[in-house]
mmCIF file with all atom_site columns, C-alpha atoms in Angstrom:
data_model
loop_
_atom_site.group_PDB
_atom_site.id
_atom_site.type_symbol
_atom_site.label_atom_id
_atom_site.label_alt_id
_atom_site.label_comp_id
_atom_site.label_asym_id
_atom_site.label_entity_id
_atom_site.label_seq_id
_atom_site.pdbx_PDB_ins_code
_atom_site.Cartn_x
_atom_site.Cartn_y
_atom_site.Cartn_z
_atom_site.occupancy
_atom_site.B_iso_or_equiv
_atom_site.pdbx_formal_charge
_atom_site.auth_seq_id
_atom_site.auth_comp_id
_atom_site.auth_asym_id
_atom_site.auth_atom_id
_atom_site.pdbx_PDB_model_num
ATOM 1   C CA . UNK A 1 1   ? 24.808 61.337 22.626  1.00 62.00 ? 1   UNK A CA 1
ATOM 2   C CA . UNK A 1 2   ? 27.272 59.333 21.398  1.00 64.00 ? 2   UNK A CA 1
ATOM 3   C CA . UNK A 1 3   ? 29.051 59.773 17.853  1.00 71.00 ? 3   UNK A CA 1
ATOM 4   C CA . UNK A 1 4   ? 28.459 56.945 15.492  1.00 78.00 ? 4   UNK A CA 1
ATOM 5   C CA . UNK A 1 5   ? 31.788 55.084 14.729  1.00 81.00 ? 5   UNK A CA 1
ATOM 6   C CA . UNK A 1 6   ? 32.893 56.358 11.468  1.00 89.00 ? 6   UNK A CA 1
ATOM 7   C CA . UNK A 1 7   ? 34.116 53.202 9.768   1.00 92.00 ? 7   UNK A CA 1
ATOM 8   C CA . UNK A 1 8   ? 33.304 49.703 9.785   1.00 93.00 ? 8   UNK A CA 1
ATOM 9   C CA . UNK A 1 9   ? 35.496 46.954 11.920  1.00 94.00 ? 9   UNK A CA 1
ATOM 10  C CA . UNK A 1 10  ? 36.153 45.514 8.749   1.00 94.00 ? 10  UNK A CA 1
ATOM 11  C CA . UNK A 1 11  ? 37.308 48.706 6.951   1.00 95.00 ? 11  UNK A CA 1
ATOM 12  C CA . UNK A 1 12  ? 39.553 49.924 10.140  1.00 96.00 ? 12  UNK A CA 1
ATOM 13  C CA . UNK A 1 13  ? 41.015 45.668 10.301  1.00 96.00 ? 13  UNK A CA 1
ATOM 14  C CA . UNK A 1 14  ? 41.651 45.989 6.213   1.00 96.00 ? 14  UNK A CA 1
ATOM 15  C CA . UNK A 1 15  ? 43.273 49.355 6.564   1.00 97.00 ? 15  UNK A CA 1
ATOM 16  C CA . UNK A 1 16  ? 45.897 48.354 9.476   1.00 97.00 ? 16  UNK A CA 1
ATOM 17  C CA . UNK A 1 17  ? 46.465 44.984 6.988   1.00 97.00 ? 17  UNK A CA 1
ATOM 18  C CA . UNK A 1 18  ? 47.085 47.330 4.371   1.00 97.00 ? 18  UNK A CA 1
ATOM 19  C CA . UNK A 1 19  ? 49.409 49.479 6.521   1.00 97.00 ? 19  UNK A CA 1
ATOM 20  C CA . UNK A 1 20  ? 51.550 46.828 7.248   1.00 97.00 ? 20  UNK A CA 1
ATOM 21  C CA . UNK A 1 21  ? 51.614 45.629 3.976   1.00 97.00 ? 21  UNK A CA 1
ATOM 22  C CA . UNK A 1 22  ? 52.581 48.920 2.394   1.00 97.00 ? 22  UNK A CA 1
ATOM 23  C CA . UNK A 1 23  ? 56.186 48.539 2.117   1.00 96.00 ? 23  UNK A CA 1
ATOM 24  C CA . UNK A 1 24  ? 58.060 46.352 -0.505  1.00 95.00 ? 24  UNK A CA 1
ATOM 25  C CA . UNK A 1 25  ? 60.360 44.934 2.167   1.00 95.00 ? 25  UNK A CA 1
ATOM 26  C CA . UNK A 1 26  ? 57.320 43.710 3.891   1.00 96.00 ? 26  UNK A CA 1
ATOM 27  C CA . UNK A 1 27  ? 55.767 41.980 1.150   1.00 96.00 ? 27  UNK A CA 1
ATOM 28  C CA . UNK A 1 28  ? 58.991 40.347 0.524   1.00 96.00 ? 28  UNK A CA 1
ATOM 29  C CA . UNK A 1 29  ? 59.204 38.895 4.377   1.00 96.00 ? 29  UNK A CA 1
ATOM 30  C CA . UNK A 1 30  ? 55.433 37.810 3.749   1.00 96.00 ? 30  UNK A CA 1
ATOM 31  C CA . UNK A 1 31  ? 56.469 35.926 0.364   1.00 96.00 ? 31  UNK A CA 1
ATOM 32  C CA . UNK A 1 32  ? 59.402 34.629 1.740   1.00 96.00 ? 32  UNK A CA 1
ATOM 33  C CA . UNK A 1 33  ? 57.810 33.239 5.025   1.00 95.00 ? 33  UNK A CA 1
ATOM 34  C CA . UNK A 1 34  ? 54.434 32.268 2.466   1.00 93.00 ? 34  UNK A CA 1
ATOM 35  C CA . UNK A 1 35  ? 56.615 29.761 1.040   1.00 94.00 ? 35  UNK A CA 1
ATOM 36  C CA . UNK A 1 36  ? 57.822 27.857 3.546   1.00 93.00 ? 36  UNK A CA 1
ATOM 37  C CA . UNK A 1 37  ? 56.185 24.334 4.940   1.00 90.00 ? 37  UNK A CA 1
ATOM 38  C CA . UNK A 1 38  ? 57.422 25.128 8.458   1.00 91.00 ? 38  UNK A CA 1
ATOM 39  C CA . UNK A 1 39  ? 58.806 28.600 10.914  1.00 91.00 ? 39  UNK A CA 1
ATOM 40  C CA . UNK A 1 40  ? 61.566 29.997 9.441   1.00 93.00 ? 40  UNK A CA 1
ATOM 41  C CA . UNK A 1 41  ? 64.390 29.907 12.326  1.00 92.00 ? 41  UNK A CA 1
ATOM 42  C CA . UNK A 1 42  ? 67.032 32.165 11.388  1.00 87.00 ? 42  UNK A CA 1
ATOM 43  C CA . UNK A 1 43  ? 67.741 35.472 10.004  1.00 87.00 ? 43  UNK A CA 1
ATOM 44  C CA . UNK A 1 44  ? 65.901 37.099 7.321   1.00 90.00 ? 44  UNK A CA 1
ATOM 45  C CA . UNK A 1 45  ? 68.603 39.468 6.545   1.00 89.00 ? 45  UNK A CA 1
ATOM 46  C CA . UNK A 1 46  ? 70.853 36.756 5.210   1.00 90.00 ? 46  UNK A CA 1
ATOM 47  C CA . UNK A 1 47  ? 67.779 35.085 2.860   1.00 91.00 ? 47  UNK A CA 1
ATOM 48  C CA . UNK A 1 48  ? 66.339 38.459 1.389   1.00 92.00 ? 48  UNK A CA 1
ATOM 49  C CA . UNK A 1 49  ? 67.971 41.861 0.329   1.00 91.00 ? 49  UNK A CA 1
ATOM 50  C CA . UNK A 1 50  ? 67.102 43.999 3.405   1.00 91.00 ? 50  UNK A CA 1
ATOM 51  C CA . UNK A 1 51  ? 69.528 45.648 5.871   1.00 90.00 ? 51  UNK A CA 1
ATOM 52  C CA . UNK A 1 52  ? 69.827 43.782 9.519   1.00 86.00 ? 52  UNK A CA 1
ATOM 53  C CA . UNK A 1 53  ? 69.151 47.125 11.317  1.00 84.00 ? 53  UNK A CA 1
ATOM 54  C CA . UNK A 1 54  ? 65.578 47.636 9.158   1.00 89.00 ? 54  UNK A CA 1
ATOM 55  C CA . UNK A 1 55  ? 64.314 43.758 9.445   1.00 90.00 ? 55  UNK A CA 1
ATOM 56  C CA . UNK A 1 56  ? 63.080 44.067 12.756  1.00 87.00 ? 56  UNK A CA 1
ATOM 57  C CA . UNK A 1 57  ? 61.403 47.210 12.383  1.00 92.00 ? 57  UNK A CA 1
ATOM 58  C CA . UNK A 1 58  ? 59.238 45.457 9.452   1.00 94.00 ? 58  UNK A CA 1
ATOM 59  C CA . UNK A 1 59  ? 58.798 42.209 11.405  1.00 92.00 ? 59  UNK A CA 1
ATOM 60  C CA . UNK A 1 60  ? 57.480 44.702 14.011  1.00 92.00 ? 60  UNK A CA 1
ATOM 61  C CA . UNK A 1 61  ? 55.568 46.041 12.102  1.00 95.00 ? 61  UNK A CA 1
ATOM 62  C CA . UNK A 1 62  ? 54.032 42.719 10.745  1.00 96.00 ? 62  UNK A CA 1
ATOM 63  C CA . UNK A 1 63  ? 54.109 41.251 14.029  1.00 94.00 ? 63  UNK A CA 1
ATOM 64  C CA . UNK A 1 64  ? 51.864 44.209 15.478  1.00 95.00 ? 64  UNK A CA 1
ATOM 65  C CA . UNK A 1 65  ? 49.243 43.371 12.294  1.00 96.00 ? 65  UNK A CA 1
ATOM 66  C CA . UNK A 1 66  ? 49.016 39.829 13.676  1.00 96.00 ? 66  UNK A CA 1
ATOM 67  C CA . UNK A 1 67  ? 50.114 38.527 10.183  1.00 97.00 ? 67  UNK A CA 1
ATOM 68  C CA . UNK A 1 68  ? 53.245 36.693 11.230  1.00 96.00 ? 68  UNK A CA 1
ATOM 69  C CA . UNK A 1 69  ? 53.958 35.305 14.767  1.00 93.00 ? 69  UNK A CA 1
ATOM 70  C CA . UNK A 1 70  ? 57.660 34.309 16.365  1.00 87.00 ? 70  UNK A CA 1
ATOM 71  C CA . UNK A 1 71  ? 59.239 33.570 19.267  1.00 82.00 ? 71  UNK A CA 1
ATOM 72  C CA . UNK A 1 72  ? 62.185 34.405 20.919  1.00 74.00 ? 72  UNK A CA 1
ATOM 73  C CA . UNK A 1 73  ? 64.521 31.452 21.142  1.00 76.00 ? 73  UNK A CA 1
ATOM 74  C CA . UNK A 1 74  ? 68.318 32.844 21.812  1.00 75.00 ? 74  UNK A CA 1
ATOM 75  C CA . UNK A 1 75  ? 69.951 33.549 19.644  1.00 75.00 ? 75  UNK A CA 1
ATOM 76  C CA . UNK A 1 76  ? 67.454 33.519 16.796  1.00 75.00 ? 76  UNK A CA 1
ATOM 77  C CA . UNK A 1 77  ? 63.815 34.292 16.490  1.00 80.00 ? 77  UNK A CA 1
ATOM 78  C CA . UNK A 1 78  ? 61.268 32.012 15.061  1.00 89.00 ? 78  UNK A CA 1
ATOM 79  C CA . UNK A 1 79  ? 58.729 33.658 12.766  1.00 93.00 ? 79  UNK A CA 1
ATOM 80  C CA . UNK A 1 80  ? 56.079 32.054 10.224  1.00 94.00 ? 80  UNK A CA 1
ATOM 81  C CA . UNK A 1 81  ? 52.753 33.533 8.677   1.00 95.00 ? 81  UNK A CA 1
ATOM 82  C CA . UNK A 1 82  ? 49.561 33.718 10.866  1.00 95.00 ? 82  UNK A CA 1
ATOM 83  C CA . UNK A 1 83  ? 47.192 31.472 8.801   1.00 93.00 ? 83  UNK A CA 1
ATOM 84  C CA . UNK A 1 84  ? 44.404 32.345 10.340  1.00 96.00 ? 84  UNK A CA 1
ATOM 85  C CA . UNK A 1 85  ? 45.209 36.364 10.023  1.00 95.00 ? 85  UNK A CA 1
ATOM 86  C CA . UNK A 1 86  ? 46.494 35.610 6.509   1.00 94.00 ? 86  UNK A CA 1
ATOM 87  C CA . UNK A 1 87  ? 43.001 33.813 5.819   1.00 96.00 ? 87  UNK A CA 1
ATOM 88  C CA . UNK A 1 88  ? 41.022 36.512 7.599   1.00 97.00 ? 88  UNK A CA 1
ATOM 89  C CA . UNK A 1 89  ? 43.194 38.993 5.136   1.00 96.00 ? 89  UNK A CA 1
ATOM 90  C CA . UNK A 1 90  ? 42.425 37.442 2.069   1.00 96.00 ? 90  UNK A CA 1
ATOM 91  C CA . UNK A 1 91  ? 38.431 38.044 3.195   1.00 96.00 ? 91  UNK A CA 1
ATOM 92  C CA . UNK A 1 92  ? 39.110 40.913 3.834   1.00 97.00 ? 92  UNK A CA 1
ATOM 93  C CA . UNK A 1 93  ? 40.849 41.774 0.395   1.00 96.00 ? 93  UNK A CA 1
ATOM 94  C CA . UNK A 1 94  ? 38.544 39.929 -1.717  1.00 95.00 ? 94  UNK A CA 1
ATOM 95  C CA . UNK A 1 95  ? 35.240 41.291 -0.323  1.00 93.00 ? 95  UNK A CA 1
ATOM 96  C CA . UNK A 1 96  ? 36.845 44.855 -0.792  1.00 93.00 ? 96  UNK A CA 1
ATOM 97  C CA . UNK A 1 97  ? 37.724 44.472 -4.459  1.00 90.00 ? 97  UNK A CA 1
ATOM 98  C CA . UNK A 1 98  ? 34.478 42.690 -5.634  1.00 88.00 ? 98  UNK A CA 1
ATOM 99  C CA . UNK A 1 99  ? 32.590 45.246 -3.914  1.00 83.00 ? 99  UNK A CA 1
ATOM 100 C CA . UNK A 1 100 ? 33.044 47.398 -7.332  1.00 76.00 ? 100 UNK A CA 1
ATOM 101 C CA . UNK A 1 101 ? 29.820 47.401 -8.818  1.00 72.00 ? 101 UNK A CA 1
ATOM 102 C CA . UNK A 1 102 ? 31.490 49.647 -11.700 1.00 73.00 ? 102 UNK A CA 1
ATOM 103 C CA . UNK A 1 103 ? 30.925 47.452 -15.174 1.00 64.00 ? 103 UNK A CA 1
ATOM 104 C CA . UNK A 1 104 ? 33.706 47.949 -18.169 1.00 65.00 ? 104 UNK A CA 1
ATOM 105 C CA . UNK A 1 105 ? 32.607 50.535 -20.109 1.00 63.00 ? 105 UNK A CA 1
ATOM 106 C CA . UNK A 1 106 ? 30.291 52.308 -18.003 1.00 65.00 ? 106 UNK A CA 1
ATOM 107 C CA . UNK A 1 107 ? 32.697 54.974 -16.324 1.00 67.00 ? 107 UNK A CA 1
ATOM 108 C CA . UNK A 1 108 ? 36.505 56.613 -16.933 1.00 65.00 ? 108 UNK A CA 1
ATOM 109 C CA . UNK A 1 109 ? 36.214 55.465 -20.562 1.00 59.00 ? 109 UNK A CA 1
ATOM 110 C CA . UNK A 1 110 ? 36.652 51.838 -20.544 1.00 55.00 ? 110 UNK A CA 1
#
């Protein structure tokens, strides 16, 4: 007999999101690239305050979420957000939070 999965595809997608997203350097990248019209080509390291030798571990990182996406073009890489990931995110996010049912003043003392 085989074990019922234990979380939902959309819990175990939101929580690797989340993962990814749990460091402030991280949410920096994802403002930074956010905000731009077009791939950033170039170095992060010289546009945001985050060491050389950690930027790739948290582009990794990001990459491996499937929230950004870059290529490879010598010297540089290319990187931008994943709109449709970023989309799918924002689903994600806003289905979790508005699944409170909890009304102000009904628990914790509100």
């Amino acid at each position: 007999m085989e074990k019922e999965k234990a979380y939902t595809d959309n819990q175990e997608r939101l929580a690797r999101i989340a993962k990814a997203l749990g460091h402030p350097a991280r949410i920096a990248i994802m403002n930074f690239l956010a905000q731009r019209t077009t791939c950033y080509f170039g170095d992060i390291h010289e546009e945001l305050p985050i060491a050389k030798a950690t930027v790739s571990q948290h582009l990794k990182e990001l990459k491996e979420a499937g929230l950004i996406q870059g290529a490879v073009e010598m010297p540089k890489v290319r990187y931008c957000i994943n709109r449709e990931c970023w989309r799918e995110a924002k689903q994600l996010f806003d289905g979790f939070f508005d699944d409170c049912v909890c009304k102000k003043g009904s628990c914790c003392g509100d």
